[in-house]
Tab-separated table of C-alpha atoms in Angstrom:
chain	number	residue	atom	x	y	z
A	1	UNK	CA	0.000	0.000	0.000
A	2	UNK	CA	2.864	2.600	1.309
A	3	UNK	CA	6.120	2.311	-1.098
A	4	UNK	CA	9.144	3.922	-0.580
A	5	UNK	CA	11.954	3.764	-2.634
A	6	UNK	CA	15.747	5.677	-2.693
A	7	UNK	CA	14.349	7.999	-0.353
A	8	UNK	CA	17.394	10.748	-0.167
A	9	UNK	CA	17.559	13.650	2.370
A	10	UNK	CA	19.870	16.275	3.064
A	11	UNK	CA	19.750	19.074	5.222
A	12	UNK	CA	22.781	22.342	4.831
A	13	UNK	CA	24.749	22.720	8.146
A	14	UNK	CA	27.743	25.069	8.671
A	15	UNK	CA	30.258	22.191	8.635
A	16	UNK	CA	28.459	21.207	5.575
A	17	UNK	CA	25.552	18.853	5.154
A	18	UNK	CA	23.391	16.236	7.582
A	19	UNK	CA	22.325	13.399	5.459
A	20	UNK	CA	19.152	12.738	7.017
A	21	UNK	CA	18.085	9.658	4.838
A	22	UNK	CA	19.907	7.816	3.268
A	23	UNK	CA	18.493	5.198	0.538
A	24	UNK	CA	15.713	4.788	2.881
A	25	UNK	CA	13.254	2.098	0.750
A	26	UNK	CA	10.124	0.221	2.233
A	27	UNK	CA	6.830	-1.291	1.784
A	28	UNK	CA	3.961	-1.003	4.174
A	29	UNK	CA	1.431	-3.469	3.674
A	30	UNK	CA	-2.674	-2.790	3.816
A	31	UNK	CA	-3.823	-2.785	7.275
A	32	UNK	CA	-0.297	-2.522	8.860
A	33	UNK	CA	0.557	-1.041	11.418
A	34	UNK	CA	4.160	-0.359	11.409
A	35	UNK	CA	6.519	1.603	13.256
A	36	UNK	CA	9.492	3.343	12.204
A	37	UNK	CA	12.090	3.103	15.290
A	38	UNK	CA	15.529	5.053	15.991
A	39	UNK	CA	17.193	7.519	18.600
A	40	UNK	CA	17.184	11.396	18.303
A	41	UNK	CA	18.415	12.722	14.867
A	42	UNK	CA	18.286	9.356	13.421
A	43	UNK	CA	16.313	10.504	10.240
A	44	UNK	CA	12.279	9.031	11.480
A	45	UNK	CA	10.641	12.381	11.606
A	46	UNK	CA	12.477	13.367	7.964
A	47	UNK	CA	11.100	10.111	6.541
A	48	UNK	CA	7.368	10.771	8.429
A	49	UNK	CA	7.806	14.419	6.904
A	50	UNK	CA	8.255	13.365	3.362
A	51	UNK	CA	5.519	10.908	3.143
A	52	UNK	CA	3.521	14.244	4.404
A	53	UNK	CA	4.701	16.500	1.437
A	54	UNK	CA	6.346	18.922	4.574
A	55	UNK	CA	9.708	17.852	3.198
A	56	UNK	CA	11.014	17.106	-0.238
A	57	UNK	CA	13.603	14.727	-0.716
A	58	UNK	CA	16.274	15.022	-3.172
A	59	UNK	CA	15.770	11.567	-4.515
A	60	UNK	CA	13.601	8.778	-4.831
A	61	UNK	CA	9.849	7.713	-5.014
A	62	UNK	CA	6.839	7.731	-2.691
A	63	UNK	CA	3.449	5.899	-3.586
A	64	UNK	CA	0.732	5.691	-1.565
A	65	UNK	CA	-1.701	2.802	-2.768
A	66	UNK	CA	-1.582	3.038	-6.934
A	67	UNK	CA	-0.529	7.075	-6.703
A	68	UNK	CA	2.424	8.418	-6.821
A	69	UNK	CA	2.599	11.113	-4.229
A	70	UNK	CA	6.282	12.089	-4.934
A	71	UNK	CA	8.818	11.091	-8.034
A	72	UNK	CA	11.849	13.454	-8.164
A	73	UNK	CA	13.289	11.985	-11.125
A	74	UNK	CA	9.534	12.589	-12.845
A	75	UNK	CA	9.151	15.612	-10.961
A	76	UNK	CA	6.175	14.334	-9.463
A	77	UNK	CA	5.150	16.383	-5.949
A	78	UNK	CA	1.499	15.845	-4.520
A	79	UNK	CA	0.578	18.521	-2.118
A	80	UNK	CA	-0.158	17.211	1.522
A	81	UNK	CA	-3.275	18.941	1.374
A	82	UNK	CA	-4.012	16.693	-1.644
A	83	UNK	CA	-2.297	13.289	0.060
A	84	UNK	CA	-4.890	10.844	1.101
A	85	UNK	CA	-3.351	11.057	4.547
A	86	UNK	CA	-4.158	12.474	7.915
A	87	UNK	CA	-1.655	13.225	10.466
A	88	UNK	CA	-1.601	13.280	14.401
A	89	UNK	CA	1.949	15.700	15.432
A	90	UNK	CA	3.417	15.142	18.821
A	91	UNK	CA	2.219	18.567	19.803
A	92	UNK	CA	-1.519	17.495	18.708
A	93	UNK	CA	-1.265	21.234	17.458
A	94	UNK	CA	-5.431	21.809	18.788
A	95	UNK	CA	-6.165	25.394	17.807
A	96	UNK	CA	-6.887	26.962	21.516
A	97	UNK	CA	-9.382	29.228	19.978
A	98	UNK	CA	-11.666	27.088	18.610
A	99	UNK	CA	-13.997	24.439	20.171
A	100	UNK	CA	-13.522	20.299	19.801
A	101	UNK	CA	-16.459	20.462	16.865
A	102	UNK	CA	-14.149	23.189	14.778
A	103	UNK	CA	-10.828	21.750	15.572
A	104	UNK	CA	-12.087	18.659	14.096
A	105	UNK	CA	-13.707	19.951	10.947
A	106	UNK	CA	-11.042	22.043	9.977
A	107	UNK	CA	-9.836	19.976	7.424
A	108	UNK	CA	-13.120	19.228	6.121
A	109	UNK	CA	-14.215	22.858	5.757
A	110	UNK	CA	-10.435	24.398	4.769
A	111	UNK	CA	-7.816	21.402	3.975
A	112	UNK	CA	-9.604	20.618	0.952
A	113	UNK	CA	-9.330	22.442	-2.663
A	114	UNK	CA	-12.707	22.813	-4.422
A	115	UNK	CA	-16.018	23.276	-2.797
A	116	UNK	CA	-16.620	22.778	0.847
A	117	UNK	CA	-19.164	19.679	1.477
A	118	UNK	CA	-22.056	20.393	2.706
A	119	UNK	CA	-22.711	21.762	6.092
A	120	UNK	CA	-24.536	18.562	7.074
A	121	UNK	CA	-21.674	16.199	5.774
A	122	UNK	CA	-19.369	17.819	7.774
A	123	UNK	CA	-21.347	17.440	10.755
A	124	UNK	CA	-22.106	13.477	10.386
A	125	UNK	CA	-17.898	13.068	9.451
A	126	UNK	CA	-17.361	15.100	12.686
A	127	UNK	CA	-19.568	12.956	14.672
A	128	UNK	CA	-18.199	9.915	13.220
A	129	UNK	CA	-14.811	10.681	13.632
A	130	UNK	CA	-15.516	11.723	17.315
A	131	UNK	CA	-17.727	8.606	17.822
A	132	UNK	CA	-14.559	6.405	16.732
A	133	UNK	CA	-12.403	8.063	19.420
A	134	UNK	CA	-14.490	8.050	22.227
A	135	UNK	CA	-15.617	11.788	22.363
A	136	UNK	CA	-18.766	11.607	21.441
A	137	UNK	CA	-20.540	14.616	22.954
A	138	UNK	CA	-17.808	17.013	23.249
A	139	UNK	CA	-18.189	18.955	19.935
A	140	UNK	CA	-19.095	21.839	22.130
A	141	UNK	CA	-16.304	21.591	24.510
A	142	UNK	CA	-13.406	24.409	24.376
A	143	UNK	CA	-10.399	22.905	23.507
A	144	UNK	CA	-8.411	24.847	26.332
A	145	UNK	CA	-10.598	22.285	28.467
A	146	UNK	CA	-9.733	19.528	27.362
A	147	UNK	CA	-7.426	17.224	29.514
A	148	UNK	CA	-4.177	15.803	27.507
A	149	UNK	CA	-5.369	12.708	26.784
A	150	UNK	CA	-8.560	14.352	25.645
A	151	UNK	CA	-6.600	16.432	23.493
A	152	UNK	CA	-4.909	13.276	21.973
A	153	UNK	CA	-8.461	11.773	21.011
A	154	UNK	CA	-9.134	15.228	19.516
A	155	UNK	CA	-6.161	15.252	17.013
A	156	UNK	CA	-6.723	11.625	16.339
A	157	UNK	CA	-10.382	12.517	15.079
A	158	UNK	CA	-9.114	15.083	13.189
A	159	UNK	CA	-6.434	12.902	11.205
A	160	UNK	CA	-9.184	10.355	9.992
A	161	UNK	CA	-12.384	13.217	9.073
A	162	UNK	CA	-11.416	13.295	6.033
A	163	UNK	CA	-11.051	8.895	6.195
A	164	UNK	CA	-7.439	8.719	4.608
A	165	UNK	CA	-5.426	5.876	3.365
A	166	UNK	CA	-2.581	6.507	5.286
A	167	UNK	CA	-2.399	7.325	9.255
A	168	UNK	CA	0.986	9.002	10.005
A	169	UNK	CA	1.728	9.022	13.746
A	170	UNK	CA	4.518	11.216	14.726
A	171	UNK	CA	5.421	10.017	18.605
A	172	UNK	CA	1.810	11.410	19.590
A	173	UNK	CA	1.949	9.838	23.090
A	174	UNK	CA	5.384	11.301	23.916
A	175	UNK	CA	3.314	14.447	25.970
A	176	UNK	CA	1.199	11.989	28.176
A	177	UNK	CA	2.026	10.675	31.409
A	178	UNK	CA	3.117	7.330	32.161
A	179	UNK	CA	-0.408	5.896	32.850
A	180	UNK	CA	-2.269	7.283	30.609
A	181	UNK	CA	0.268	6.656	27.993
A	182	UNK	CA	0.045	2.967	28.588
A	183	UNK	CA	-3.685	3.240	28.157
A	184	UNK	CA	-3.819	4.934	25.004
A	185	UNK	CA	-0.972	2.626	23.502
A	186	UNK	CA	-4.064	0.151	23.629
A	187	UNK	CA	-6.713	1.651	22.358
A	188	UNK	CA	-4.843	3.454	19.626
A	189	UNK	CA	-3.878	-0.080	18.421
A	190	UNK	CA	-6.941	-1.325	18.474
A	191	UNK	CA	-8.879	1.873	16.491
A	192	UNK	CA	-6.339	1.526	13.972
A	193	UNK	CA	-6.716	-2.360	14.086
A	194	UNK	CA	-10.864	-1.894	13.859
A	195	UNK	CA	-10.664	0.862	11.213
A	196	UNK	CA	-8.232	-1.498	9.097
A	197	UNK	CA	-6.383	1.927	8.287
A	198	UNK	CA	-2.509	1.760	7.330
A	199	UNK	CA	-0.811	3.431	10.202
A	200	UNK	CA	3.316	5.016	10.166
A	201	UNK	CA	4.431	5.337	13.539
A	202	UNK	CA	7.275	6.957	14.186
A	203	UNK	CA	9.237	6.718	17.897
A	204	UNK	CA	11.714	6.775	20.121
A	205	UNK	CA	10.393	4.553	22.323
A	206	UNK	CA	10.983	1.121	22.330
A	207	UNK	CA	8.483	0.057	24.303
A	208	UNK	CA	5.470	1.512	21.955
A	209	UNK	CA	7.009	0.573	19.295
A	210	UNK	CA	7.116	-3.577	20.401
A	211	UNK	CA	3.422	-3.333	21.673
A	212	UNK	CA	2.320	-1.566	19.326
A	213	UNK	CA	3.607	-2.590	15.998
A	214	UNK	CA	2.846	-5.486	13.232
A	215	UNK	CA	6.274	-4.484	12.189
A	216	UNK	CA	9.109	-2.771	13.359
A	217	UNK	CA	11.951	-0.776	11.238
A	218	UNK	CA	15.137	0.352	13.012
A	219	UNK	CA	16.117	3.235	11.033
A	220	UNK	CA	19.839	4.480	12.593
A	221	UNK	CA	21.917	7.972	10.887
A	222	UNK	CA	19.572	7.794	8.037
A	223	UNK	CA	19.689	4.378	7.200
A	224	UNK	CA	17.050	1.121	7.342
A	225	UNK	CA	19.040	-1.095	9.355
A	226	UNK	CA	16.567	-3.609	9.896
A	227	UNK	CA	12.637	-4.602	9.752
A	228	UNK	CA	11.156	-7.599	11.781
A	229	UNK	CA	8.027	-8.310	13.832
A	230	UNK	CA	8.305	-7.339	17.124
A	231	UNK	CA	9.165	-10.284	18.706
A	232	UNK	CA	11.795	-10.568	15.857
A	233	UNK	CA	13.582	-7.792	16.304
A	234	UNK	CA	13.970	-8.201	20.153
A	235	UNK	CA	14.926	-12.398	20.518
A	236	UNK	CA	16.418	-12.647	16.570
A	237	UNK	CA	18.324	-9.474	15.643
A	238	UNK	CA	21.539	-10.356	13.862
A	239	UNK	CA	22.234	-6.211	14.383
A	240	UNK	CA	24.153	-5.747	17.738
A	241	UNK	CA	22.918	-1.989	17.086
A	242	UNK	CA	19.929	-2.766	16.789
A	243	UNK	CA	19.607	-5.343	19.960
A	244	UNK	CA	21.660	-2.602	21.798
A	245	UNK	CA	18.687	-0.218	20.661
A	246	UNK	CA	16.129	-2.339	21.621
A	247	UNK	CA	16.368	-2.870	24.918
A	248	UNK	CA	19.141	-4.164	28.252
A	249	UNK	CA	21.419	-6.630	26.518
A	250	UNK	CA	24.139	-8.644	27.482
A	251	UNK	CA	26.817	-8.596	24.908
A	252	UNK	CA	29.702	-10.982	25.107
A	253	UNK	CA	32.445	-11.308	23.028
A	254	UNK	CA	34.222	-14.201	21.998
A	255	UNK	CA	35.844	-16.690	18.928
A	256	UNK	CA	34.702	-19.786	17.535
A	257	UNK	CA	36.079	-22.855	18.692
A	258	UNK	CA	34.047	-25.367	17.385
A	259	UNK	CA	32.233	-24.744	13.963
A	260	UNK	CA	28.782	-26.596	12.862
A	261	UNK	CA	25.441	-26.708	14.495
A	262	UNK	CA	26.862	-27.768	17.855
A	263	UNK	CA	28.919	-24.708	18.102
A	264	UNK	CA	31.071	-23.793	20.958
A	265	UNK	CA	32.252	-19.731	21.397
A	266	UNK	CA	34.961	-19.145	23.890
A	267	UNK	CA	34.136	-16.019	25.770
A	268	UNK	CA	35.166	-14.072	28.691
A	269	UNK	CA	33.036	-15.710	31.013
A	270	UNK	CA	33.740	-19.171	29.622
A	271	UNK	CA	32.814	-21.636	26.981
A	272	UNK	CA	29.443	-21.087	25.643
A	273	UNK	CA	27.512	-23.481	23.539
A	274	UNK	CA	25.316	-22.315	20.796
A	275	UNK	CA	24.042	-23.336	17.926
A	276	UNK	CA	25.582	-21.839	14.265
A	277	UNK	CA	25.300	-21.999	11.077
A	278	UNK	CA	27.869	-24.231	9.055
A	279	UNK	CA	29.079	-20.650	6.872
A	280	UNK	CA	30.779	-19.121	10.411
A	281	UNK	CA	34.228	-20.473	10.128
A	282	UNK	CA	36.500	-21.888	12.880
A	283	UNK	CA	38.524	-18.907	14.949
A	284	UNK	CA	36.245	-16.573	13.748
A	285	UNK	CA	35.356	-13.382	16.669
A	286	UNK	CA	31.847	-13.036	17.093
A	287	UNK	CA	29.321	-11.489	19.565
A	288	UNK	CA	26.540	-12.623	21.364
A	289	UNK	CA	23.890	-10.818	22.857
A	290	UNK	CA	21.785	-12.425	25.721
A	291	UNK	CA	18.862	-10.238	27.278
A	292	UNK	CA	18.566	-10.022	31.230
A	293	UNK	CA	15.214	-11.923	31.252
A	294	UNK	CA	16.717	-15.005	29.605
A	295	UNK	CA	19.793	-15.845	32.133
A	296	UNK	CA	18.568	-17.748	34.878
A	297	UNK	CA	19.619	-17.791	38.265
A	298	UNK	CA	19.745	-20.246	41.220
A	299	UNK	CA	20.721	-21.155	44.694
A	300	UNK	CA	21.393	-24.668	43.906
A	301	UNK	CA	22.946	-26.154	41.208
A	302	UNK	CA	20.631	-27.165	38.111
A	303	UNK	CA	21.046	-30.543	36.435
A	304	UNK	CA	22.456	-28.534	32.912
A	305	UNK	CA	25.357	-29.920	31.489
A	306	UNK	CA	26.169	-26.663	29.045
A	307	UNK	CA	26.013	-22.968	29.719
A	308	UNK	CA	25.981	-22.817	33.703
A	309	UNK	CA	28.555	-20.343	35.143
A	310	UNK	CA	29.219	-19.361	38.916
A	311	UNK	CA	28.697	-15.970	39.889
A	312	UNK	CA	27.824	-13.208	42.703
A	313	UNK	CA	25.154	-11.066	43.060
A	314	UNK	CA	26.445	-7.524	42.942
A	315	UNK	CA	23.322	-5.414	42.980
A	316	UNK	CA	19.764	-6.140	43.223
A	317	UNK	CA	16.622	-3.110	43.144
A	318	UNK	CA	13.252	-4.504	43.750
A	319	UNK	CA	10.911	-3.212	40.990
A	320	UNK	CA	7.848	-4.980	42.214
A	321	UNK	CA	7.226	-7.872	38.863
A	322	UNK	CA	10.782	-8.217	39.058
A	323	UNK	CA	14.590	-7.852	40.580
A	324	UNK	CA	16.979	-5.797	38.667
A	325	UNK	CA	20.057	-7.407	39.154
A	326	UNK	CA	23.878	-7.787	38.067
A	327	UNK	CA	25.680	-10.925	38.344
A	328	UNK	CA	29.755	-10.830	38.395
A	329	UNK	CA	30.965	-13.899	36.674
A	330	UNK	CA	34.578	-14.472	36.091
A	331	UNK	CA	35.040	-10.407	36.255
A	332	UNK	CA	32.284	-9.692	33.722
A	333	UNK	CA	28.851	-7.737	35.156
A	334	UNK	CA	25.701	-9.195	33.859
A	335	UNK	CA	22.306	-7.816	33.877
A	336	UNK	CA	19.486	-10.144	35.062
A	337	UNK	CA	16.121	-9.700	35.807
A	338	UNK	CA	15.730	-11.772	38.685
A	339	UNK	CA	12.552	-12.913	40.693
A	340	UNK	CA	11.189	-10.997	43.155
A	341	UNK	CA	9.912	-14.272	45.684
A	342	UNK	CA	13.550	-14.824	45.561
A	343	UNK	CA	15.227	-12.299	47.729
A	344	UNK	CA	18.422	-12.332	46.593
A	345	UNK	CA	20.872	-10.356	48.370
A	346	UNK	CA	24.094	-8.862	47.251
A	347	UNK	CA	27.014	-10.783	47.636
A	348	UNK	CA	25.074	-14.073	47.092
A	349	UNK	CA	27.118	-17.018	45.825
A	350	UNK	CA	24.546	-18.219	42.442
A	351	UNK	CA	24.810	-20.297	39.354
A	352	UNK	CA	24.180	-18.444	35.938
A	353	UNK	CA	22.378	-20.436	32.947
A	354	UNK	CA	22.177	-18.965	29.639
A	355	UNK	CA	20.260	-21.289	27.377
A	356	UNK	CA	21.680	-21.400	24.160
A	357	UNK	CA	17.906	-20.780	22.203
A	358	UNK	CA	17.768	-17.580	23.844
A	359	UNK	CA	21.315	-16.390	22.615
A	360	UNK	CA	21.870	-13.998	19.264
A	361	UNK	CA	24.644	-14.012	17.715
A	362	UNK	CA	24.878	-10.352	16.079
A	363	UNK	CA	26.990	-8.806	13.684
């Protein structure tokens, strides 16, 4: 439905030039929901911008369903106000002035070229749009009234009046507070999800972006690193940036020592078996990355014949569903997430077992 292709981006600096994007190319299906993930100044905002016509790339294509929105070789450039999209910004951008009814027909009776529908079209696309946000009965209510989270719902209505093709999200839960953040995470999911719209999310956050998502890209200095489900990107990564990016990780470093499916990696906490693929050669340095949920810790020894190091407890923070922990093993500090019925206490003799399925091996 969404196709992007040799997206190119610049932007003058006094050193020079920031290449914003850089060859950025992807396809968003029907339906999807996908996010578009990466730190501060990693390009997500430039590529959200473009799709919108607010920025104009110096190369490449953008085609939303069968049109072709932008082309710069064919000097093709849609106006946004002419893109079948609707937009939510991170600062909703609700005009103060006006009341919820107004802020959500403004597109309806000004974004559009040509006549203005009729006065009683507006209304029933208002109400509908409203009614599919949950704010039904507030088209009289000044927006300088309205709560944050009210103010979200208000922007959201606005962005699908005019019923677009294309949803673009720029991090529009970033002003909520943590609760009601995690609340709206939901039910925006789910009104995208019922309305079968094809939604661009762009974030910061990993955390929206894996509950969120049907499909996650990690876009890093410009570039597409990598696209995956969620649960993909966050147990199969073969980027160590983008595991690193992802969440806590574990990385340890070490060589081959035995090739083949029944691999064995020599690493600074010891030998480590793991499973490879025939192509890694013998000697060769790799790194693995092991999340804190995946080691496991124990008083007593478990009956494991691979993967079970001795270690300490060094630290250990009670966060209620679990223990955040680091384990010394063999002069190495490993993150854990231990459990909290546990109790275990700094300085805590433990054994350490990594199982080998939860292990990535990253480039």
């Amino acid at each position: 439905m969404l196709r992007i292709r040799n997206l190119h981006k610049t932007f003058p600096v006094e050193e020079g030039e920031v290449r914003a994007l850089r060859d950025l190319t992807l396809d968003v299906s029907e339906g999807e929901f996908f996010t578009l993930l990466g730190p501060s100044g990693s390009g997500k905002s430039t590529a959200l911008r473009c799709l919108a016509g607010l920025e104009h790339p110096e190369e490449g294509d953008i085609f939303i369903g069968d049109e072709c929105v932008f082309s710069a070789q064919r000097g093709i450039l849609v106006p946004p106000d002419d893109r079948p999209i609707g937009m939510v910004f991170q600062s909703y951008a609700i005009w103060p002035h006006m009341d919820v009814f107004h802020n959500v027909a403004f597109p309806l009776m000004y974004g559009s070229k040509g006549d203005r529908p009729p006065k009683t079209a507006i209304q029933e696309s208002v109400r509908e749009a409203l009614d599919s946000v949950d704010m039904a009965g507030y088209e009289n209510r000044p927006a300088t009234q309205l709560s944050g989270g009210q103010q979200q719902r208000v922007a959201l209505a606005r962005a699908l009046v005019r019923k677009p093709r294309l949803l673009l999200l720029d991090e529009p839960l970033s002003n909520l507070d943590a609760r009601l953040r995690e609340e709206m995470r939901v039910e925006l999911k789910e009104l995208t999800r019922s309305l079968a719209i094809t939604t661009f999310f762009v974030t910061h956050d990993q955390v929206e972006a894996l509950a969120m998502s049907d499909r996650i890209g990690v876009i890093i200095s410009g570039a597409l690193v990598e696209t995956g489900s969620p649960h993909e990107m966050y147990v199969r990564t073969t980027n160590k940036r983008v595991a690193e990016f992802l969440g806590i990780t574990n990385t340890l470093e070490g060589r081959v020592v035995q090739a083949g499916p029944q691999a064995k990696i020599e690493t600074e906490i010891g030998l480590l078996s793991f499973g490879l693929n025939d192509e890694i050669p013998l000697n060769e340095s790799v790194s693995v990355v092991v999340r804190p949920e995946a080691l496991q810790c124990s008083r007593e020894e478990p009956q494991v014949a691979e993967n079970l190091f001795e270690g300490t407890i060094k630290r250990a923070i009670f966060l209620g569903s679990f223990v955040d922990g680091e384990v010394q093993v063999k002069g190495k500090t490993l993150r854990v997430s231990l459990n909290p019925y546990q109790a275990f206490v700094p300085g805590e003799r433990v054994y350490v077992y990594i199982p080998q399925e939860h292990c990535q091996l990253t480039e």
